[in-house]
Amino acid sequence: MLENAELRDPSNRHLVLDLRSLRDAAYLLWGYGLVEDCERLLGNIRELIASPELGKMGSNDEDAADQQLAAGEPQWHRLGQKEGSRGAPGEDALVSINDLDPGLLVNEIVGAEVRTSDDMIVGEVRNVVIGTKDRQDYVIVASGGFFVAGKDSLVVPLRYLFIDQERKSFFLRISNSQVKAVPLMPDQDYRWLADEKWRSTNDAIFKTLVPEVASMHMQGATVDSTTE
């Protein structure tokens, strides 16, 4: 999906979300032992990925058929595997999440791709955690690929992200080599939210890697406290 420019277009964001829902349904069918139904649904998913425009579905064109067959195998996007196109002449600057105006909608975040500061693919945003008791917001970035349940996920404080002007891709403020120092999300049930030790360790790594953002956050907290 991350290699399909048509699916990455903002106008097809709803289709990406639908594909994720279908993927989850396929996992449920498989979990209940309905393997044949699961395989049929996977076939539908692969068709939609290969041909996002529904008008092309059911075509007898051999090239279209070859494209669908090529999409039969899941595309794995391991950490740092895919390099982007940042650095092209005349491109627009990235925007800090802290300075974004207007703000983001949830459907602009979930399902979006995330890259490192040196423009290497990390994965997709699988979930968002809003308003923890210490006012920390997180995005859950899964690096295992579209057909993986998200076990290899990073818990990234939202304020440590950039976004491009078209709002297609998010960027971490750290490089590919630095991402490898960030621990993986320890459980899929989000018990880590109540684990202050794990969260503090995870947040401290980002503060160390991106000290300027941590400093801005502390200044903002001081202003809020003074206002109160």
mmCIF file of C-alpha atoms in Angstrom:
data_model
loop_
_atom_site.group_PDB
_atom_site.id
_atom_site.type_symbol
_atom_site.label_atom_id
_atom_site.label_comp_id
_atom_site.label_asym_id
_atom_site.label_seq_id
_atom_site.Cartn_x
_atom_site.Cartn_y
_atom_site.Cartn_z
ATOM 1 C CA MET A 1 0.000 0.000 0.000
ATOM 2 C CA LEU A 2 2.824 2.391 0.838
ATOM 3 C CA GLU A 3 4.229 1.907 -2.666
ATOM 4 C CA ASN A 4 0.877 2.640 -4.341
ATOM 5 C CA ALA A 5 0.818 6.373 -5.104
ATOM 6 C CA GLU A 6 -2.898 6.252 -5.902
ATOM 7 C CA LEU A 7 -3.779 4.844 -2.479
ATOM 8 C CA ARG A 8 -1.566 7.452 -0.781
ATOM 9 C CA ASP A 9 -3.561 10.263 -2.370
ATOM 10 C CA PRO A 10 -5.645 12.063 0.306
ATOM 11 C CA SER A 11 -8.794 11.520 -1.751
ATOM 12 C CA ASN A 12 -8.399 7.749 -1.194
ATOM 13 C CA ARG A 13 -7.810 7.943 2.563
ATOM 14 C CA HIS A 14 -11.291 6.497 3.169
ATOM 15 C CA LEU A 15 -10.385 3.477 1.020
ATOM 16 C CA VAL A 16 -7.214 2.931 3.059
ATOM 17 C CA LEU A 17 -9.280 2.941 6.255
ATOM 18 C CA ASP A 18 -11.749 0.489 4.680
ATOM 19 C CA LEU A 19 -8.865 -1.788 3.701
ATOM 20 C CA ARG A 20 -7.628 -1.786 7.283
ATOM 21 C CA SER A 21 -11.135 -2.730 8.462
ATOM 22 C CA LEU A 22 -11.257 -5.569 5.941
ATOM 23 C CA ARG A 23 -7.824 -6.740 7.099
ATOM 24 C CA ASP A 24 -9.065 -6.840 10.707
ATOM 25 C CA ALA A 25 -12.145 -8.790 9.596
ATOM 26 C CA ALA A 26 -9.881 -11.302 7.833
ATOM 27 C CA TYR A 27 -7.954 -11.823 11.076
ATOM 28 C CA LEU A 28 -11.229 -12.423 12.933
ATOM 29 C CA LEU A 29 -12.368 -15.009 10.374
ATOM 30 C CA TRP A 30 -9.022 -16.777 10.601
ATOM 31 C CA GLY A 31 -9.188 -16.721 14.407
ATOM 32 C CA TYR A 32 -12.571 -18.469 14.352
ATOM 33 C CA GLY A 33 -11.250 -21.137 12.025
ATOM 34 C CA LEU A 34 -13.129 -19.851 8.954
ATOM 35 C CA VAL A 35 -10.043 -20.172 6.794
ATOM 36 C CA GLU A 36 -11.798 -20.369 3.421
ATOM 37 C CA ASP A 37 -13.846 -17.230 4.159
ATOM 38 C CA CYS A 38 -10.670 -15.495 5.320
ATOM 39 C CA GLU A 39 -8.911 -16.372 2.059
ATOM 40 C CA ARG A 40 -11.826 -15.064 0.005
ATOM 41 C CA LEU A 41 -11.718 -11.762 1.900
ATOM 42 C CA LEU A 42 -7.957 -11.528 1.386
ATOM 43 C CA GLY A 43 -8.600 -11.929 -2.320
ATOM 44 C CA ASN A 44 -10.972 -8.948 -2.188
ATOM 45 C CA ILE A 45 -8.385 -6.896 -0.302
ATOM 46 C CA ARG A 46 -5.717 -7.677 -2.883
ATOM 47 C CA GLU A 47 -8.057 -6.689 -5.700
ATOM 48 C CA LEU A 48 -8.786 -3.332 -4.060
ATOM 49 C CA ILE A 49 -5.094 -2.656 -3.482
ATOM 50 C CA ALA A 50 -4.280 -3.496 -7.090
ATOM 51 C CA SER A 51 -7.156 -1.426 -8.514
ATOM 52 C CA PRO A 52 -8.282 1.396 -6.208
ATOM 53 C CA GLU A 53 -10.668 2.719 -8.856
ATOM 54 C CA LEU A 54 -13.682 0.455 -8.587
ATOM 55 C CA GLY A 55 -14.453 1.148 -12.259
ATOM 56 C CA LYS A 56 -11.482 -1.009 -13.167
ATOM 57 C CA MET A 57 -12.744 -4.003 -11.230
ATOM 58 C CA GLY A 58 -13.795 -6.987 -13.271
ATOM 59 C CA SER A 59 -11.764 -5.903 -16.276
ATOM 60 C CA ASN A 60 -10.660 -8.564 -18.760
ATOM 61 C CA ASP A 61 -7.518 -6.593 -19.524
ATOM 62 C CA GLU A 62 -4.484 -8.888 -19.207
ATOM 63 C CA ASP A 63 -2.291 -6.123 -17.786
ATOM 64 C CA ALA A 64 -4.845 -5.468 -15.042
ATOM 65 C CA ALA A 65 -4.993 -9.194 -14.293
ATOM 66 C CA ASP A 66 -1.196 -9.331 -14.035
ATOM 67 C CA GLN A 67 -1.287 -6.360 -11.652
ATOM 68 C CA GLN A 68 -3.759 -8.166 -9.402
ATOM 69 C CA LEU A 69 -1.654 -11.310 -9.380
ATOM 70 C CA ALA A 70 1.425 -9.277 -8.489
ATOM 71 C CA ALA A 71 -0.468 -7.886 -5.502
ATOM 72 C CA GLY A 72 -1.172 -11.409 -4.296
ATOM 73 C CA GLU A 73 1.851 -11.469 -2.034
ATOM 74 C CA PRO A 74 1.916 -9.055 0.929
ATOM 75 C CA GLN A 75 4.411 -6.202 0.659
ATOM 76 C CA TRP A 76 6.626 -6.100 3.738
ATOM 77 C CA HIS A 77 7.915 -2.695 4.771
ATOM 78 C CA ARG A 78 10.655 -3.340 7.290
ATOM 79 C CA LEU A 79 12.287 -0.490 9.139
ATOM 80 C CA GLY A 80 14.454 1.637 6.860
ATOM 81 C CA GLN A 81 13.749 -0.430 3.746
ATOM 82 C CA LYS A 82 12.136 2.178 1.526
ATOM 83 C CA GLU A 83 13.709 5.580 0.794
ATOM 84 C CA GLY A 84 11.566 8.578 -0.115
ATOM 85 C CA SER A 85 12.065 11.628 -2.289
ATOM 86 C CA ARG A 86 12.825 14.406 0.198
ATOM 87 C CA GLY A 87 15.486 16.822 -1.016
ATOM 88 C CA ALA A 88 13.975 17.430 -4.452
ATOM 89 C CA PRO A 89 14.511 20.956 -5.828
ATOM 90 C CA GLY A 90 11.817 23.454 -4.822
ATOM 91 C CA GLU A 91 9.981 21.168 -2.405
ATOM 92 C CA ASP A 92 8.046 22.700 0.486
ATOM 93 C CA ALA A 93 9.385 22.630 4.027
ATOM 94 C CA LEU A 94 7.985 20.192 6.581
ATOM 95 C CA VAL A 95 5.616 21.546 9.231
ATOM 96 C CA SER A 96 5.944 20.825 12.944
ATOM 97 C CA ILE A 97 2.858 19.277 14.514
ATOM 98 C CA ASN A 98 3.150 21.994 17.175
ATOM 99 C CA ASP A 99 2.724 24.715 14.511
ATOM 100 C CA LEU A 100 0.054 23.056 12.366
ATOM 101 C CA ASP A 101 -2.927 25.253 11.486
ATOM 102 C CA PRO A 102 -5.628 24.082 11.051
ATOM 103 C CA GLY A 103 -5.236 21.033 13.248
ATOM 104 C CA LEU A 104 -5.370 17.411 12.145
ATOM 105 C CA LEU A 105 -8.424 15.188 11.909
ATOM 106 C CA VAL A 106 -8.128 11.645 13.235
ATOM 107 C CA ASN A 107 -8.621 10.188 9.750
ATOM 108 C CA GLU A 108 -5.648 12.261 8.569
ATOM 109 C CA ILE A 109 -3.442 10.485 11.109
ATOM 110 C CA VAL A 110 -4.576 6.844 11.306
ATOM 111 C CA GLY A 111 -3.320 4.871 8.314
ATOM 112 C CA ALA A 112 -0.801 7.547 7.280
ATOM 113 C CA GLU A 113 2.812 6.595 6.584
ATOM 114 C CA VAL A 114 5.643 7.644 8.884
ATOM 115 C CA ARG A 115 9.245 8.294 7.813
ATOM 116 C CA THR A 116 12.469 9.140 9.590
ATOM 117 C CA SER A 117 14.258 12.491 9.352
ATOM 118 C CA ASP A 118 16.489 10.969 6.648
ATOM 119 C CA ASP A 119 13.355 9.942 4.699
ATOM 120 C CA MET A 120 13.358 6.197 5.327
ATOM 121 C CA ILE A 121 10.038 4.407 5.795
ATOM 122 C CA VAL A 122 9.116 3.327 9.335
ATOM 123 C CA GLY A 123 5.535 2.150 8.829
ATOM 124 C CA GLU A 124 1.956 3.335 9.308
ATOM 125 C CA VAL A 125 0.054 4.984 12.158
ATOM 126 C CA ARG A 126 -2.163 2.292 13.664
ATOM 127 C CA ASN A 127 -3.660 4.198 16.592
ATOM 128 C CA VAL A 128 -3.665 7.480 18.509
ATOM 129 C CA VAL A 129 -3.695 7.979 22.286
ATOM 130 C CA ILE A 130 -5.133 11.358 23.278
ATOM 131 C CA GLY A 131 -5.010 13.177 26.608
ATOM 132 C CA THR A 132 -3.196 11.015 29.114
ATOM 133 C CA LYS A 133 -3.228 12.438 32.641
ATOM 134 C CA ASP A 134 0.132 14.149 32.058
ATOM 135 C CA ARG A 135 -1.204 15.698 28.810
ATOM 136 C CA GLN A 136 0.950 13.464 26.649
ATOM 137 C CA ASP A 137 -0.476 12.410 23.258
ATOM 138 C CA TYR A 138 0.979 9.466 21.342
ATOM 139 C CA VAL A 139 0.836 7.911 17.900
ATOM 140 C CA ILE A 140 1.348 4.163 17.581
ATOM 141 C CA VAL A 141 3.590 3.533 14.580
ATOM 142 C CA ALA A 142 3.625 -0.082 13.367
ATOM 143 C CA SER A 143 6.722 -1.022 11.394
ATOM 144 C CA GLY A 144 5.779 -4.568 10.420
ATOM 145 C CA GLY A 145 3.789 -3.890 7.236
ATOM 146 C CA PHE A 146 0.131 -3.895 6.192
ATOM 147 C CA PHE A 147 -0.477 -7.618 6.763
ATOM 148 C CA VAL A 148 1.108 -7.709 10.217
ATOM 149 C CA ALA A 149 -0.909 -7.269 13.395
ATOM 150 C CA GLY A 150 1.310 -4.449 14.628
ATOM 151 C CA LYS A 151 3.478 -6.276 17.158
ATOM 152 C CA ASP A 152 6.541 -4.251 16.150
ATOM 153 C CA SER A 153 5.158 -0.840 17.082
ATOM 154 C CA LEU A 154 6.746 2.358 18.348
ATOM 155 C CA VAL A 155 5.067 4.667 20.872
ATOM 156 C CA VAL A 156 5.893 8.148 19.569
ATOM 157 C CA PRO A 157 4.934 11.348 21.431
ATOM 158 C CA LEU A 158 2.830 13.296 18.951
ATOM 159 C CA ARG A 159 4.794 16.541 19.340
ATOM 160 C CA TYR A 160 7.931 14.856 17.966
ATOM 161 C CA LEU A 161 6.433 14.609 14.469
ATOM 162 C CA PHE A 162 6.654 16.723 11.329
ATOM 163 C CA ILE A 163 4.173 16.538 8.448
ATOM 164 C CA ASP A 164 4.543 17.523 4.807
ATOM 165 C CA GLN A 165 2.549 20.376 3.303
ATOM 166 C CA GLU A 166 0.182 17.991 1.481
ATOM 167 C CA ARG A 167 -0.499 16.105 4.740
ATOM 168 C CA LYS A 168 0.360 12.774 3.135
ATOM 169 C CA SER A 169 3.333 11.694 5.261
ATOM 170 C CA PHE A 170 4.531 12.145 8.809
ATOM 171 C CA PHE A 171 8.209 12.401 9.690
ATOM 172 C CA LEU A 172 10.003 11.617 12.928
ATOM 173 C CA ARG A 173 12.607 14.110 14.076
ATOM 174 C CA ILE A 174 15.188 11.338 14.372
ATOM 175 C CA SER A 175 17.167 9.356 11.823
ATOM 176 C CA ASN A 176 16.790 5.731 10.810
ATOM 177 C CA SER A 177 19.771 4.716 12.942
ATOM 178 C CA GLN A 178 18.346 6.560 15.972
ATOM 179 C CA VAL A 179 14.945 4.889 15.618
ATOM 180 C CA LYS A 180 16.603 1.579 16.403
ATOM 181 C CA ALA A 181 17.280 2.874 19.930
ATOM 182 C CA VAL A 182 13.556 3.329 20.610
ATOM 183 C CA PRO A 183 11.937 0.355 22.423
ATOM 184 C CA LEU A 184 8.974 -1.485 20.916
ATOM 185 C CA MET A 185 5.502 -1.213 22.432
ATOM 186 C CA PRO A 186 5.511 -3.907 25.143
ATOM 187 C CA ASP A 187 1.897 -5.105 24.875
ATOM 188 C CA GLN A 188 -1.071 -4.901 22.509
ATOM 189 C CA ASP A 189 -3.631 -4.257 25.264
ATOM 190 C CA TYR A 190 -2.163 -0.845 26.118
ATOM 191 C CA ARG A 191 -1.344 -1.838 29.681
ATOM 192 C CA TRP A 192 1.837 0.209 29.195
ATOM 193 C CA LEU A 193 -0.270 3.366 29.586
ATOM 194 C CA ALA A 194 -0.456 2.628 33.307
ATOM 195 C CA ASP A 195 3.205 1.597 33.467
ATOM 196 C CA GLU A 196 4.800 4.912 34.439
ATOM 197 C CA LYS A 197 8.305 3.413 34.465
ATOM 198 C CA TRP A 198 8.047 2.160 30.867
ATOM 199 C CA ARG A 199 6.462 5.373 29.610
ATOM 200 C CA SER A 200 9.074 7.509 31.376
ATOM 201 C CA THR A 201 11.874 5.474 29.811
ATOM 202 C CA ASN A 202 10.308 5.694 26.351
ATOM 203 C CA ASP A 203 9.650 9.446 26.626
ATOM 204 C CA ALA A 204 13.155 10.090 27.979
ATOM 205 C CA ILE A 205 14.674 8.529 24.860
ATOM 206 C CA PHE A 206 12.827 11.020 22.640
ATOM 207 C CA LYS A 207 13.767 13.891 24.961
ATOM 208 C CA THR A 208 17.420 12.884 24.648
ATOM 209 C CA LEU A 209 17.302 12.451 20.877
ATOM 210 C CA VAL A 210 15.330 15.674 20.256
ATOM 211 C CA PRO A 211 16.219 18.026 23.130
ATOM 212 C CA GLU A 212 14.910 21.185 21.438
ATOM 213 C CA VAL A 213 11.333 19.855 21.364
ATOM 214 C CA ALA A 214 11.567 18.743 24.985
ATOM 215 C CA SER A 215 12.744 22.236 25.924
ATOM 216 C CA MET A 216 9.809 23.869 24.095
ATOM 217 C CA HIS A 217 7.390 21.540 25.887
ATOM 218 C CA MET A 218 8.841 22.427 29.296
ATOM 219 C CA GLN A 219 8.531 26.144 28.536
ATOM 220 C CA GLY A 220 4.891 25.660 27.544
ATOM 221 C CA ALA A 221 4.186 23.721 30.749
ATOM 222 C CA THR A 222 5.739 26.554 32.792
ATOM 223 C CA VAL A 223 3.505 29.138 31.101
ATOM 224 C CA ASP A 224 0.389 27.022 31.748
ATOM 225 C CA SER A 225 1.324 26.622 35.394
ATOM 226 C CA THR A 226 1.895 30.358 35.791
ATOM 227 C CA THR A 227 -1.458 31.142 34.143
ATOM 228 C CA GLU A 228 -3.289 28.821 36.492
#
